[in-house]
C-alpha cells in the first residue's frame, strides 16, 4: 500500500477507484438514453458520492492527460 494509505487509496489517486467506475456507468446510461438503475437514484448513493473537492490535494505530478467525467448534478 505504500506510505500514502491503503491499496484502495492508491487506486483512487490513480483515477481508478470504484467511485469513478460507478460514475462512468452512470454517465454512459444517461448518454445512451437508458433508464438509470435504482442504485443511482438512492439517497444514500447521492450522499456518499457528493463531496467538496479540495484541488490542493491533487499533486503537481498528476499527468496533464488525466481525463475527468462531468460533475454529477
PDB file of C-alpha atoms in Angstrom:
ATOM      1  CA  UNK A   1       0.000   0.000   0.000  1.00  0.00           C
ATOM      2  CA  UNK A   2       2.958   2.342   0.437  1.00  0.00           C
ATOM      3  CA  UNK A   3       3.285   5.427   2.610  1.00  0.00           C
ATOM      4  CA  UNK A   4       0.027   7.004   1.402  1.00  0.00           C
ATOM      5  CA  UNK A   5      -2.568   4.602   2.802  1.00  0.00           C
ATOM      6  CA  UNK A   6      -4.421   1.551   1.621  1.00  0.00           C
ATOM      7  CA  UNK A   7      -4.388  -0.127  -1.802  1.00  0.00           C
ATOM      8  CA  UNK A   8      -7.812   1.447  -2.429  1.00  0.00           C
ATOM      9  CA  UNK A   9      -6.285   4.877  -1.740  1.00  0.00           C
ATOM     10  CA  UNK A  10      -3.638   4.149  -4.371  1.00  0.00           C
ATOM     11  CA  UNK A  11      -6.351   3.176  -6.872  1.00  0.00           C
ATOM     12  CA  UNK A  12      -8.265   6.368  -6.146  1.00  0.00           C
ATOM     13  CA  UNK A  13      -5.146   8.518  -6.577  1.00  0.00           C
ATOM     14  CA  UNK A  14      -4.593   6.791  -9.937  1.00  0.00           C
ATOM     15  CA  UNK A  15      -8.150   7.672 -11.029  1.00  0.00           C
ATOM     16  CA  UNK A  16      -9.203   4.022 -10.845  1.00  0.00           C
ATOM     17  CA  UNK A  17     -11.292   3.984  -7.680  1.00  0.00           C
ATOM     18  CA  UNK A  18     -14.685   2.283  -7.514  1.00  0.00           C
ATOM     19  CA  UNK A  19     -16.460   5.646  -7.393  1.00  0.00           C
ATOM     20  CA  UNK A  20     -15.033   6.553 -10.810  1.00  0.00           C
ATOM     21  CA  UNK A  21     -16.209   3.240 -12.260  1.00  0.00           C
ATOM     22  CA  UNK A  22     -19.743   3.826 -10.970  1.00  0.00           C
ATOM     23  CA  UNK A  23     -19.728   7.417 -12.210  1.00  0.00           C
ATOM     24  CA  UNK A  24     -18.684   6.206 -15.676  1.00  0.00           C
ATOM     25  CA  UNK A  25     -21.518   3.641 -15.714  1.00  0.00           C
ATOM     26  CA  UNK A  26     -23.997   6.353 -14.698  1.00  0.00           C
ATOM     27  CA  UNK A  27     -22.680   8.706 -17.376  1.00  0.00           C
ATOM     28  CA  UNK A  28     -22.932   6.011 -20.085  1.00  0.00           C
ATOM     29  CA  UNK A  29     -26.510   5.148 -19.099  1.00  0.00           C
ATOM     30  CA  UNK A  30     -27.529   8.807 -19.360  1.00  0.00           C
ATOM     31  CA  UNK A  31     -25.628   9.334 -22.626  1.00  0.00           C
ATOM     32  CA  UNK A  32     -27.230   6.204 -24.097  1.00  0.00           C
ATOM     33  CA  UNK A  33     -30.727   7.287 -23.104  1.00  0.00           C
ATOM     34  CA  UNK A  34     -31.115   4.334 -20.757  1.00  0.00           C
ATOM     35  CA  UNK A  35     -33.059   4.311 -17.515  1.00  0.00           C
ATOM     36  CA  UNK A  36     -30.775   4.717 -14.518  1.00  0.00           C
ATOM     37  CA  UNK A  37     -30.519   1.669 -12.245  1.00  0.00           C
ATOM     38  CA  UNK A  38     -32.089   2.144  -8.803  1.00  0.00           C
ATOM     39  CA  UNK A  39     -28.639   2.380  -7.178  1.00  0.00           C
ATOM     40  CA  UNK A  40     -28.067   5.785  -8.750  1.00  0.00           C
ATOM     41  CA  UNK A  41     -31.453   7.058  -7.548  1.00  0.00           C
ATOM     42  CA  UNK A  42     -30.947   6.023  -3.936  1.00  0.00           C
ATOM     43  CA  UNK A  43     -30.499   8.946  -1.490  1.00  0.00           C
ATOM     44  CA  UNK A  44     -27.677   7.036   0.221  1.00  0.00           C
ATOM     45  CA  UNK A  45     -25.757   6.856  -3.060  1.00  0.00           C
ATOM     46  CA  UNK A  46     -26.222  10.596  -3.560  1.00  0.00           C
ATOM     47  CA  UNK A  47     -24.975  11.316  -0.035  1.00  0.00           C
ATOM     48  CA  UNK A  48     -21.965   9.029  -0.476  1.00  0.00           C
ATOM     49  CA  UNK A  49     -20.881  10.477  -3.814  1.00  0.00           C
ATOM     50  CA  UNK A  50     -21.341  14.219  -3.342  1.00  0.00           C
ATOM     51  CA  UNK A  51     -18.462  15.925  -1.591  1.00  0.00           C
ATOM     52  CA  UNK A  52     -16.341  19.011  -1.944  1.00  0.00           C
ATOM     53  CA  UNK A  53     -13.018  18.563  -3.669  1.00  0.00           C
ATOM     54  CA  UNK A  54     -10.007  20.457  -2.460  1.00  0.00           C
ATOM     55  CA  UNK A  55      -7.744  20.708  -5.506  1.00  0.00           C
ATOM     56  CA  UNK A  56      -4.679  21.294  -3.373  1.00  0.00           C
ATOM     57  CA  UNK A  57      -4.840  17.524  -2.802  1.00  0.00           C
ATOM     58  CA  UNK A  58      -4.000  16.897  -6.470  1.00  0.00           C
ATOM     59  CA  UNK A  59      -0.221  16.569  -6.705  1.00  0.00           C
ATOM     60  CA  UNK A  60       1.589  18.697  -9.307  1.00  0.00           C
ATOM     61  CA  UNK A  61       2.939  15.474 -10.821  1.00  0.00           C
ATOM     62  CA  UNK A  62      -0.574  14.494 -11.995  1.00  0.00           C
ATOM     63  CA  UNK A  63      -0.363  13.788 -15.746  1.00  0.00           C
ATOM     64  CA  UNK A  64      -1.821  16.515 -17.950  1.00  0.00           C
ATOM     65  CA  UNK A  65      -3.724  13.879 -19.914  1.00  0.00           C
ATOM     66  CA  UNK A  66      -5.888  12.981 -16.913  1.00  0.00           C
ATOM     67  CA  UNK A  67      -9.497  12.835 -18.063  1.00  0.00           C
ATOM     68  CA  UNK A  68     -12.411  13.686 -15.833  1.00  0.00           C
ATOM     69  CA  UNK A  69     -16.076  12.899 -16.195  1.00  0.00           C
ATOM     70  CA  UNK A  70     -18.731  15.594 -15.917  1.00  0.00           C
ATOM     71  CA  UNK A  71     -19.790  16.570 -12.406  1.00  0.00           C
ATOM     72  CA  UNK A  72     -22.927  14.946 -11.100  1.00  0.00           C
ATOM     73  CA  UNK A  73     -25.926  17.231 -10.723  1.00  0.00           C
TER      74      UNK A  73
END
